[in-house]
GROMACS .gro file of C-alpha atoms in nm:
model
  458
    1MET     CA    1   1.999  -2.498   0.318
    2SER     CA    2   1.681  -2.608   0.131
    3GLN     CA    3   1.371  -2.390   0.206
    4THR     CA    4   1.101  -2.545   0.415
    5PRO     CA    5   0.753  -2.350   0.436
    6THR     CA    6   0.742  -2.061   0.689
    7LEU     CA    7   0.544  -2.130   0.977
    8LEU     CA    8   0.257  -1.915   1.092
    9CYS     CA    9   0.267  -1.801   1.478
   10VAL     CA   10  -0.024  -1.620   1.661
   11PRO     CA   11   0.084  -1.447   1.972
   12LEU     CA   12  -0.191  -1.490   2.267
   13ILE     CA   13  -0.177  -1.157   2.452
   14SER     CA   14  -0.515  -1.204   2.677
   15LYS     CA   15  -0.500  -1.067   3.034
   16THR     CA   16  -0.640  -1.407   3.160
   17VAL     CA   17  -0.571  -1.785   3.128
   18ASP     CA   18  -0.921  -1.862   3.047
   19LYS     CA   19  -0.900  -1.630   2.760
   20MET     CA   20  -0.597  -1.738   2.608
   21LEU     CA   21  -0.697  -2.084   2.598
   22LEU     CA   22  -1.004  -1.962   2.406
   23GLU     CA   23  -0.768  -1.775   2.153
   24MET     CA   24  -0.531  -2.094   2.118
   25GLY     CA   25  -0.899  -2.264   1.970
   26ARG     CA   26  -0.922  -1.957   1.760
   27ALA     CA   27  -0.565  -1.967   1.629
   28LYS     CA   28  -0.588  -2.329   1.549
   29ILE     CA   29  -0.919  -2.255   1.313
   30SER     CA   30  -0.770  -1.965   1.176
   31GLY     CA   31  -0.479  -2.155   1.024
   32ALA     CA   32  -0.186  -2.088   1.259
   33ASP     CA   33   0.090  -2.381   1.311
   34ILE     CA   34   0.197  -2.243   1.654
   35VAL     CA   35   0.116  -1.990   1.913
   36GLU     CA   36   0.324  -1.761   2.143
   37ILE     CA   37   0.189  -1.795   2.501
   38ARG     CA   38   0.291  -1.406   2.626
   39LEU     CA   39   0.317  -1.458   2.984
   40ASP     CA   40   0.381  -1.113   3.046
   41HIS     CA   41   0.032  -0.997   2.962
   42LEU     CA   42  -0.118  -1.211   3.207
   43SER     CA   43  -0.282  -1.019   3.498
   44GLY     CA   44  -0.124  -1.172   3.812
   45PHE     CA   45   0.065  -1.478   3.649
   46ASN     CA   46   0.078  -1.774   3.882
   47PRO     CA   47   0.373  -1.979   3.757
   48SER     CA   48   0.322  -2.310   3.950
   49THR     CA   49  -0.044  -2.327   3.823
   50ASP     CA   50  -0.111  -2.082   3.506
   51LEU     CA   51   0.144  -2.235   3.293
   52GLU     CA   52   0.085  -2.621   3.326
   53ILE     CA   53  -0.326  -2.517   3.257
   54LEU     CA   54  -0.189  -2.331   2.946
   55LEU     CA   55   0.030  -2.596   2.813
   56LYS     CA   56  -0.180  -2.924   2.876
   57ASP     CA   57  -0.405  -3.027   2.592
   58ARG     CA   58  -0.304  -2.733   2.401
   59PRO     CA   59  -0.428  -2.755   2.002
   60LEU     CA   60  -0.113  -2.639   1.888
   61PRO     CA   61   0.288  -2.629   1.932
   62ALA     CA   62   0.369  -2.340   2.175
   63LEU     CA   63   0.656  -2.062   2.235
   64VAL     CA   64   0.646  -1.933   2.617
   65THR     CA   65   0.775  -1.587   2.624
   66TYR     CA   66   0.804  -1.381   2.941
   67ARG     CA   67   0.958  -1.013   2.877
   68PRO     CA   68   1.044  -0.811   3.156
   69LYS     CA   69   0.992  -0.445   3.155
   70TRP     CA   70   1.350  -0.353   3.124
   71GLU     CA   71   1.376  -0.538   2.808
   72GLY     CA   72   1.456  -0.331   2.517
   73GLY     CA   73   1.607  -0.482   2.185
   74GLN     CA   74   1.903  -0.211   2.157
   75TYR     CA   75   2.144  -0.397   1.865
   76GLU     CA   76   2.218  -0.195   1.581
   77VAL     CA   77   2.126  -0.325   1.241
   78GLU     CA   78   2.485  -0.365   1.150
   79GLU     CA   79   2.545  -0.592   1.438
   80ILE     CA   80   2.263  -0.841   1.348
   81GLY     CA   81   2.514  -1.086   1.127
   82ASN     CA   82   2.760  -1.107   1.416
   83LEU     CA   83   2.488  -1.164   1.703
   84VAL     CA   84   2.354  -1.459   1.486
   85VAL     CA   85   2.717  -1.594   1.447
   86LYS     CA   86   2.765  -1.600   1.829
   87ILE     CA   87   2.407  -1.730   1.894
   88GLN     CA   88   2.480  -2.018   1.631
   89SER     CA   89   2.814  -2.076   1.824
   90THR     CA   90   2.621  -2.180   2.107
   91GLY     CA   91   2.444  -2.493   1.944
   92ALA     CA   92   2.105  -2.318   1.924
   93ASP     CA   93   1.858  -2.539   1.685
   94ILE     CA   94   1.663  -2.189   1.609
   95VAL     CA   95   1.808  -1.829   1.598
   96LYS     CA   96   1.557  -1.528   1.668
   97ILE     CA   97   1.635  -1.160   1.612
   98ALA     CA   98   1.397  -0.884   1.619
   99THR     CA   99   1.489  -0.545   1.554
  100TYR     CA  100   1.326  -0.174   1.501
  101ALA     CA  101   1.320  -0.040   1.169
  102THR     CA  102   1.362   0.354   1.120
  103ASP     CA  103   1.349   0.297   0.754
  104ILE     CA  104   1.225   0.038   0.536
  105THR     CA  105   1.606   0.007   0.387
  106ASP     CA  106   1.670  -0.149   0.738
  107VAL     CA  107   1.501  -0.467   0.650
  108VAL     CA  108   1.747  -0.581   0.360
  109ARG     CA  109   2.005  -0.653   0.609
  110MET     CA  110   1.773  -0.890   0.802
  111PHE     CA  111   1.662  -1.055   0.489
  112GLU     CA  112   2.065  -1.089   0.411
  113VAL     CA  113   2.107  -1.267   0.747
  114ILE     CA  114   1.825  -1.524   0.699
  115VAL     CA  115   1.931  -1.627   0.388
  116HIS     CA  116   2.280  -1.729   0.513
  117CYS     CA  117   2.186  -1.849   0.833
  118GLN     CA  118   2.301  -2.208   0.882
  119VAL     CA  119   2.033  -2.271   1.125
  120PRO     CA  120   1.639  -2.203   1.108
  121MET     CA  121   1.618  -1.865   1.183
  122ILE     CA  122   1.321  -1.619   1.262
  123GLY     CA  123   1.422  -1.261   1.180
  124LEU     CA  124   1.195  -1.005   1.197
  125VAL     CA  125   1.168  -0.603   1.197
  126MET     CA  126   0.912  -0.408   1.381
  127SER     CA  127   0.720  -0.097   1.318
  128GLU     CA  128   0.520  -0.019   1.000
  129ARG     CA  129   0.837   0.022   0.826
  130GLY     CA  130   0.923  -0.329   0.905
  131LEU     CA  131   0.646  -0.512   0.810
  132ILE     CA  132   0.762  -0.647   0.476
  133SER     CA  133   0.979  -0.842   0.671
  134ARG     CA  134   0.683  -1.014   0.816
  135LEU     CA  135   0.523  -1.044   0.427
  136LEU     CA  136   0.791  -1.181   0.262
  137SER     CA  137   0.956  -1.422   0.529
  138SER     CA  138   0.871  -1.705   0.336
  139LYS     CA  139   1.063  -1.582   0.030
  140PHE     CA  140   1.408  -1.556   0.214
  141GLY     CA  141   1.369  -1.900   0.421
  142GLY     CA  142   1.247  -1.736   0.744
  143TYR     CA  143   1.121  -2.035   0.987
  144LEU     CA  144   0.859  -1.856   1.152
  145THR     CA  145   0.630  -1.542   1.082
  146PHE     CA  146   0.371  -1.386   1.334
  147GLY     CA  147   0.008  -1.296   1.266
  148THR     CA  148  -0.249  -1.144   1.527
  149LEU     CA  149  -0.594  -1.311   1.549
  150ASP     CA  150  -0.746  -0.958   1.543
  151ALA     CA  151  -0.653  -0.618   1.418
  152GLY     CA  152  -0.555  -0.418   1.727
  153LYS     CA  153  -0.410  -0.702   1.917
  154GLU     CA  154  -0.059  -0.685   1.819
  155SER     CA  155   0.217  -0.808   2.024
  156ALA     CA  156   0.448  -0.602   1.871
  157PRO     CA  157   0.436  -0.312   1.621
  158GLY     CA  158   0.387  -0.416   1.265
  159GLN     CA  159   0.229  -0.727   1.279
  160PRO     CA  160  -0.021  -0.814   1.046
  161THR     CA  161  -0.339  -1.027   1.103
  162ILE     CA  162  -0.329  -1.406   1.020
  163LYS     CA  163  -0.582  -1.365   0.809
  164ASP     CA  164  -0.423  -1.103   0.593
  165LEU     CA  165  -0.105  -1.338   0.576
  166LEU     CA  166  -0.321  -1.623   0.462
  167ASN     CA  167  -0.592  -1.442   0.224
  168VAL     CA  168  -0.435  -1.120   0.130
  169TYR     CA  169  -0.066  -1.211   0.056
  170ASN     CA  170  -0.118  -1.617   0.023
  171ILE     CA  171   0.209  -1.658   0.241
  172ARG     CA  172   0.173  -2.056   0.224
  173HIS     CA  173   0.264  -1.997  -0.141
  174ILE     CA  174   0.555  -1.758  -0.132
  175GLY     CA  175   0.921  -1.886  -0.209
  176ALA     CA  176   1.242  -1.851  -0.322
  177GLU     CA  177   1.128  -1.780  -0.685
  178THR     CA  178   0.846  -1.525  -0.596
  179LYS     CA  179   0.862  -1.194  -0.776
  180VAL     CA  180   0.784  -0.890  -0.585
  181PHE     CA  181   0.559  -0.590  -0.685
  182GLY     CA  182   0.424  -0.353  -0.428
  183ILE     CA  183   0.311  -0.002  -0.379
  184ILE     CA  184   0.543   0.286  -0.250
  185GLY     CA  185   0.369   0.584  -0.055
  186ASN     CA  186   0.374   0.738   0.252
  187PRO     CA  187   0.120   0.700   0.401
  188VAL     CA  188   0.064   0.363   0.246
  189GLY     CA  189  -0.141   0.141   0.498
  190HIS     CA  190  -0.498   0.263   0.339
  191SER     CA  191  -0.417   0.159  -0.015
  192LYS     CA  192  -0.636  -0.104  -0.140
  193GLY     CA  193  -0.360  -0.225  -0.422
  194PRO     CA  194  -0.236  -0.535  -0.208
  195ILE     CA  195  -0.591  -0.649  -0.193
  196LEU     CA  196  -0.658  -0.629  -0.585
  197HIS     CA  197  -0.316  -0.709  -0.717
  198ASN     CA  198  -0.279  -0.988  -0.517
  199GLU     CA  199  -0.595  -1.158  -0.583
  200ALA     CA  200  -0.547  -1.074  -0.958
  201LEU     CA  201  -0.199  -1.228  -0.982
  202ARG     CA  202  -0.362  -1.544  -0.829
  203ALA     CA  203  -0.625  -1.540  -1.092
  204VAL     CA  204  -0.391  -1.560  -1.355
  205GLY     CA  205  -0.155  -1.817  -1.199
  206LEU     CA  206   0.154  -1.596  -1.142
  207ASN     CA  207   0.395  -1.674  -0.884
  208ALA     CA  208   0.435  -1.317  -0.740
  209VAL     CA  209   0.330  -1.104  -0.444
  210TYR     CA  210   0.215  -0.755  -0.402
  211VAL     CA  211   0.339  -0.550  -0.062
  212PRO     CA  212   0.309  -0.231   0.069
  213PHE     CA  213   0.632  -0.028   0.096
  214LEU     CA  214   0.645   0.273   0.359
  215VAL     CA  215   0.918   0.473   0.208
  216ASP     CA  216   1.049   0.794   0.313
  217ASP     CA  217   1.352   0.863   0.072
  218LEU     CA  218   1.258   0.694  -0.282
  219ALA     CA  219   1.615   0.742  -0.428
  220ASN     CA  220   1.750   0.539  -0.122
  221PHE     CA  221   1.494   0.273  -0.146
  222LEU     CA  222   1.538   0.213  -0.477
  223ASN     CA  223   1.912   0.192  -0.454
  224VAL     CA  224   1.883  -0.050  -0.182
  225TYR     CA  225   1.605  -0.302  -0.316
  226SER     CA  226   1.809  -0.333  -0.622
  227SER     CA  227   1.753  -0.722  -0.678
  228PRO     CA  228   1.551  -0.843  -0.974
  229ASP     CA  229   1.330  -1.037  -0.728
  230PHE     CA  230   1.218  -0.685  -0.679
  231ALA     CA  231   1.026  -0.633  -1.010
  232GLY     CA  232   0.794  -0.377  -1.036
  233PHE     CA  233   0.637  -0.087  -0.801
  234SER     CA  234   0.337   0.130  -0.810
  235CYS     CA  235   0.429   0.496  -0.691
  236THR     CA  236   0.156   0.715  -0.488
  237ILE     CA  237   0.185   1.013  -0.290
  238PRO     CA  238   0.406   1.191  -0.227
  239HIS     CA  239   0.678   0.997  -0.478
  240LYS     CA  240   0.527   1.037  -0.817
  241GLU     CA  241   0.746   1.332  -0.911
  242ALA     CA  242   1.073   1.198  -0.763
  243ALA     CA  243   1.008   0.860  -0.907
  244ALA     CA  244   1.027   1.047  -1.282
  245LYS     CA  245   1.379   1.149  -1.181
  246CYS     CA  246   1.486   0.826  -1.012
  247CYS     CA  247   1.413   0.592  -1.325
  248ASP     CA  248   1.686   0.522  -1.570
  249GLU     CA  249   1.424   0.587  -1.866
  250VAL     CA  250   1.078   0.733  -1.872
  251GLU     CA  251   0.814   0.674  -2.161
  252PRO     CA  252   0.750   0.958  -2.356
  253ILE     CA  253   0.377   1.059  -2.158
  254ALA     CA  254   0.518   1.019  -1.804
  255LYS     CA  255   0.810   1.233  -1.917
  256SER     CA  256   0.590   1.514  -2.033
  257ILE     CA  257   0.362   1.477  -1.719
  258GLY     CA  258   0.694   1.484  -1.492
  259ALA     CA  259   0.526   1.200  -1.293
  260VAL     CA  260   0.566   0.812  -1.273
  261ASN     CA  261   0.331   0.605  -1.093
  262THR     CA  262   0.451   0.282  -1.226
  263ILE     CA  263   0.816   0.151  -1.217
  264ILE     CA  264   0.936  -0.160  -1.394
  265ARG     CA  265   1.261  -0.329  -1.355
  266ARG     CA  266   1.363  -0.432  -1.700
  267PRO     CA  267   1.486  -0.789  -1.661
  268SER     CA  268   1.734  -0.783  -1.961
  269ASP     CA  269   1.952  -0.522  -1.790
  270GLY     CA  270   1.790  -0.428  -1.448
  271LYS     CA  271   1.725  -0.046  -1.553
  272LEU     CA  272   1.416   0.117  -1.400
  273ILE     CA  273   1.144   0.216  -1.669
  274GLY     CA  274   0.901   0.470  -1.562
  275TYR     CA  275   0.532   0.490  -1.686
  276ASN     CA  276   0.193   0.666  -1.635
  277THR     CA  277  -0.104   0.520  -1.596
  278ASP     CA  278  -0.291   0.777  -1.379
  279TYR     CA  279  -0.310   0.968  -1.694
  280VAL     CA  280  -0.519   0.725  -1.880
  281GLY     CA  281  -0.731   0.610  -1.603
  282ALA     CA  282  -0.849   0.945  -1.491
  283ILE     CA  283  -0.909   1.094  -1.822
  284SER     CA  284  -1.117   0.780  -1.963
  285ALA     CA  285  -1.329   0.768  -1.628
  286ILE     CA  286  -1.412   1.150  -1.662
  287GLU     CA  287  -1.530   1.119  -2.047
  288ASP     CA  288  -1.713   0.787  -1.940
  289GLY     CA  289  -1.888   0.996  -1.673
  290LEU     CA  290  -1.970   1.255  -1.898
  291ARG     CA  291  -2.109   1.037  -2.174
  292ASP     CA  292  -2.341   0.880  -1.906
  293ALA     CA  293  -2.426   1.151  -1.770
  294LYS     CA  294  -2.536   1.304  -2.128
  295VAL     CA  295  -2.333   1.601  -2.060
  296THR     CA  296  -2.250   1.561  -2.419
  297ASP     CA  297  -2.342   1.312  -2.701
  298LYS     CA  298  -2.231   0.993  -2.673
  299ASP     CA  299  -2.204   0.959  -3.051
  300ILE     CA  300  -2.019   1.285  -3.110
  301ALA     CA  301  -1.703   1.260  -3.254
  302GLY     CA  302  -1.364   1.319  -3.052
  303SER     CA  303  -1.334   1.364  -2.678
  304PRO     CA  304  -1.636   1.486  -2.466
  305LEU     CA  305  -1.364   1.708  -2.295
  306ALA     CA  306  -1.302   1.903  -2.591
  307GLY     CA  307  -1.339   2.296  -2.532
  308LYS     CA  308  -1.483   2.244  -2.154
  309LEU     CA  309  -1.315   2.454  -1.876
  310PHE     CA  310  -1.122   2.169  -1.680
  311VAL     CA  311  -1.017   2.296  -1.315
  312VAL     CA  312  -0.754   2.077  -1.137
  313ILE     CA  313  -0.696   2.098  -0.787
  314GLY     CA  314  -0.365   2.017  -0.703
  315ALA     CA  315   0.006   2.069  -0.901
  316GLY     CA  316   0.176   1.710  -0.779
  317GLY     CA  317   0.225   1.423  -0.973
  318ALA     CA  318  -0.154   1.350  -1.017
  319GLY     CA  319  -0.237   1.692  -1.068
  320LYS     CA  320   0.016   1.700  -1.389
  321ALA     CA  321  -0.158   1.371  -1.522
  322LEU     CA  322  -0.484   1.510  -1.523
  323ALA     CA  323  -0.354   1.871  -1.674
  324TYR     CA  324  -0.187   1.694  -1.924
  325GLY     CA  325  -0.475   1.467  -2.027
  326ALA     CA  326  -0.762   1.730  -2.027
  327LYS     CA  327  -0.516   1.951  -2.264
  328GLU     CA  328  -0.458   1.659  -2.491
  329LYS     CA  329  -0.843   1.625  -2.517
  330GLY     CA  330  -0.903   1.971  -2.611
  331ALA     CA  331  -0.997   2.125  -2.258
  332ARG     CA  332  -0.888   2.466  -2.119
  333VAL     CA  333  -0.708   2.393  -1.819
  334VAL     CA  334  -0.710   2.601  -1.503
  335ILE     CA  335  -0.482   2.481  -1.194
  336ALA     CA  336  -0.556   2.568  -0.856
  337ASN     CA  337  -0.329   2.504  -0.577
  338ARG     CA  338  -0.252   2.607  -0.219
  339THR     CA  339   0.090   2.770  -0.328
  340TYR     CA  340   0.015   2.981  -0.620
  341ASP     CA  341   0.371   2.949  -0.777
  342ARG     CA  342   0.316   2.588  -0.804
  343ALA     CA  343   0.003   2.636  -0.953
  344ARG     CA  344   0.130   2.872  -1.220
  345ALA     CA  345   0.454   2.658  -1.308
  346LEU     CA  346   0.208   2.354  -1.404
  347ALA     CA  347  -0.028   2.627  -1.608
  348ASP     CA  348   0.259   2.781  -1.781
  349LEU     CA  349   0.360   2.416  -1.858
  350VAL     CA  350   0.043   2.281  -2.027
  351GLY     CA  351  -0.088   2.642  -2.142
  352GLY     CA  352  -0.345   2.707  -1.898
  353ASP     CA  353  -0.440   2.961  -1.608
  354ALA     CA  354  -0.366   2.951  -1.255
  355LEU     CA  355  -0.544   3.023  -0.947
  356SER     CA  356  -0.506   2.965  -0.534
  357ILE     CA  357  -0.739   2.722  -0.411
  358ALA     CA  358  -0.879   2.999  -0.203
  359ASP     CA  359  -0.982   3.169  -0.537
  360LEU     CA  360  -1.193   2.878  -0.611
  361HIS     CA  361  -1.488   3.014  -0.381
  362ASP     CA  362  -1.559   3.306  -0.633
  363PHE     CA  363  -1.463   3.127  -0.980
  364HIS     CA  364  -1.750   3.071  -1.196
  365PRO     CA  365  -1.652   3.214  -1.516
  366GLU     CA  366  -1.897   2.973  -1.709
  367GLU     CA  367  -2.150   2.702  -1.662
  368GLY     CA  368  -2.087   2.341  -1.709
  369MET     CA  369  -1.709   2.345  -1.567
  370ILE     CA  370  -1.543   2.002  -1.474
  371LEU     CA  371  -1.358   1.994  -1.154
  372ALA     CA  372  -1.066   1.736  -1.069
  373ASN     CA  373  -0.953   1.705  -0.705
  374THR     CA  374  -0.602   1.551  -0.711
  375THR     CA  375  -0.511   1.628  -0.381
  376SER     CA  376  -0.527   1.434  -0.059
  377ILE     CA  377  -0.808   1.660   0.122
  378GLY     CA  378  -1.093   1.431   0.225
  379MET     CA  379  -0.887   1.115   0.247
  380HIS     CA  380  -0.946   0.910   0.509
  381PRO     CA  381  -0.907   0.976   0.833
  382ASN     CA  382  -0.994   1.341   0.758
  383VAL     CA  383  -1.327   1.230   0.556
  384ASN     CA  384  -1.493   1.565   0.681
  385GLU     CA  385  -1.259   1.783   0.464
  386SER     CA  386  -1.304   1.924   0.116
  387PRO     CA  387  -1.094   2.140  -0.131
  388ILE     CA  388  -1.389   2.341  -0.217
  389SER     CA  389  -1.695   2.507  -0.043
  390LYS     CA  390  -2.016   2.377  -0.152
  391HIS     CA  391  -2.131   2.712  -0.269
  392ALA     CA  392  -1.868   2.683  -0.524
  393LEU     CA  393  -1.969   2.368  -0.674
  394LYS     CA  394  -2.284   2.505  -0.864
  395SER     CA  395  -2.092   2.603  -1.174
  396TYR     CA  396  -1.977   2.232  -1.233
  397SER     CA  397  -2.148   1.972  -1.443
  398LEU     CA  398  -1.913   1.684  -1.368
  399VAL     CA  399  -1.667   1.650  -1.048
  400PHE     CA  400  -1.417   1.373  -1.011
  401ASP     CA  401  -1.229   1.306  -0.675
  402ALA     CA  402  -0.894   1.113  -0.713
  403VAL     CA  403  -0.937   1.028  -0.367
  404TYR     CA  404  -1.096   0.661  -0.313
  405THR     CA  405  -1.081   0.584   0.063
  406PRO     CA  406  -1.370   0.681   0.144
  407LYS     CA  407  -1.523   0.607  -0.203
  408VAL     CA  408  -1.792   0.881  -0.168
  409THR     CA  409  -1.575   1.163  -0.049
  410LYS     CA  410  -1.738   1.494   0.110
  411LEU     CA  411  -1.673   1.665  -0.235
  412LEU     CA  412  -1.829   1.421  -0.431
  413TYR     CA  413  -2.119   1.395  -0.165
  414GLU     CA  414  -2.170   1.794  -0.182
  415ALA     CA  415  -2.116   1.782  -0.551
  416GLU     CA  416  -2.403   1.535  -0.607
  417GLU     CA  417  -2.638   1.725  -0.379
  418SER     CA  418  -2.555   2.043  -0.577
  419GLY     CA  419  -2.628   1.901  -0.895
  420ALA     CA  420  -2.353   1.766  -1.066
  421SER     CA  421  -2.261   1.419  -1.181
  422VAL     CA  422  -1.993   1.271  -1.000
  423VAL     CA  423  -1.690   1.013  -1.079
  424SER     CA  424  -1.538   0.828  -0.766
  425GLY     CA  425  -1.152   0.815  -0.771
  426LEU     CA  426  -1.242   0.442  -0.715
  427GLU     CA  427  -1.291   0.417  -1.114
  428MET     CA  428  -0.944   0.557  -1.179
  429PHE     CA  429  -0.808   0.338  -0.919
  430ILE     CA  430  -0.922   0.032  -1.100
  431ARG     CA  431  -0.837   0.190  -1.447
  432GLN     CA  432  -0.491   0.267  -1.377
  433ALA     CA  433  -0.436  -0.063  -1.173
  434MET     CA  434  -0.510  -0.260  -1.494
  435GLY     CA  435  -0.254  -0.063  -1.686
  436GLN     CA  436  -0.037  -0.121  -1.392
  437PHE     CA  437  -0.102  -0.499  -1.396
  438GLU     CA  438  -0.039  -0.538  -1.775
  439LEU     CA  439   0.281  -0.366  -1.714
  440PHE     CA  440   0.404  -0.588  -1.444
  441THR     CA  441   0.288  -0.890  -1.575
  442GLY     CA  442   0.274  -0.843  -1.974
  443LEU     CA  443  -0.064  -0.999  -1.941
  444PRO     CA  444  -0.426  -0.862  -2.023
  445ALA     CA  445  -0.572  -0.718  -1.683
  446PRO     CA  446  -0.865  -0.956  -1.569
  447GLU     CA  447  -1.094  -0.666  -1.568
  448LYS     CA  448  -1.376  -0.868  -1.438
  449ILE     CA  449  -1.224  -1.025  -1.157
  450ILE     CA  450  -1.066  -0.646  -1.065
  451ARG     CA  451  -1.389  -0.496  -1.057
  452GLU     CA  452  -1.552  -0.788  -0.851
  453ILE     CA  453  -1.247  -0.748  -0.586
  454MET     CA  454  -1.322  -0.364  -0.557
  455THR     CA  455  -1.672  -0.407  -0.528
  456ARG     CA  456  -1.612  -0.651  -0.219
  457ASN     CA  457  -1.379  -0.430  -0.058
  458THR     CA  458  -1.511  -0.074  -0.052
   0.00000   0.00000   0.00000
């Protein structure tokens, strides 16, 4: 079956007929092809008059849906194929199936069914783990996908906004040949990756899209999403260490760190190759921060980290990258972690010392130390948290926070108040993303465009 463009449908869930009529107009202006009139959301629906008002002189084609309260959607994923066959056999012009994802791997079955369906099909998987069924509908030949007019006005779990479908994911240009990249994480909804990478991919003219993958079990995800179409992935918390074990090959620096933040599917044989761009992104950002703050002479040979006492908070994948990078640049490394045993293990790996996070409050062996937080403490929505007390920050000349949502965390705010120079996780994010873009595409990263994108979106 030849592929036709996937239609965009906006669900209307207002409580009154007048508000639904206004929403129809907004939907047309926003770029929708069709609206779904959800009669079950109307207060005091009067079928003899309201339906005629809603359908008369409507600006767009409309689906009309009325769900009774008892309707549930109880089909198991494995039964979808048989169900679709039954629906087709009735002579249906269009098949619509909606299921619920308990794991992101549930979505693959829906893609397979859509591809093999002999009539136009709307196949959607609800929940945040099913979001990619909506974003990638066009790639697999889905007849229609839903986008809300505004965030918070979803008619089903996991619906994106029509604005994001059109402007972030460029859904009108996604087709069967589109390569898929994305960010693997849990949580993943906060990531700026899709905004950055999709605009950068458009800027260099590549037929590709970058989507969020909310993943619980990384090994299972990579095993199921094994198609060459899924060409590369970014990895974030908590999967960086697991990624190093799941790849077929890991480049030497990432192997030494024991953490991978970028996975490329090699076209020649389909093998997964692991890299770590956190390492260069974070360390170069900190070095430039020291130079800009004149903590060291800009013209001095070698790294400004040489000889510095470098305290890393966190012993996970990002912590390993920072510890390894700082050690390679000649710094003396101290690892602080909630679990002392993990701090000790990483410290032994890089030839450093270990502390518990609680010990940092009274840790000030010398002035001019460098602090790098690699944990998620302080990340949105927990913006009032910090991994270290303000009192303890007085001994540091520079503080770096890998968290970039918000851009200025409580840690950075208090560090600056205490007289330290600060480096935002946003700078690390930009630099590691540039490295990922080059691994994904084989092209130089458009740095100016990437920085402009992040300036607009932070």
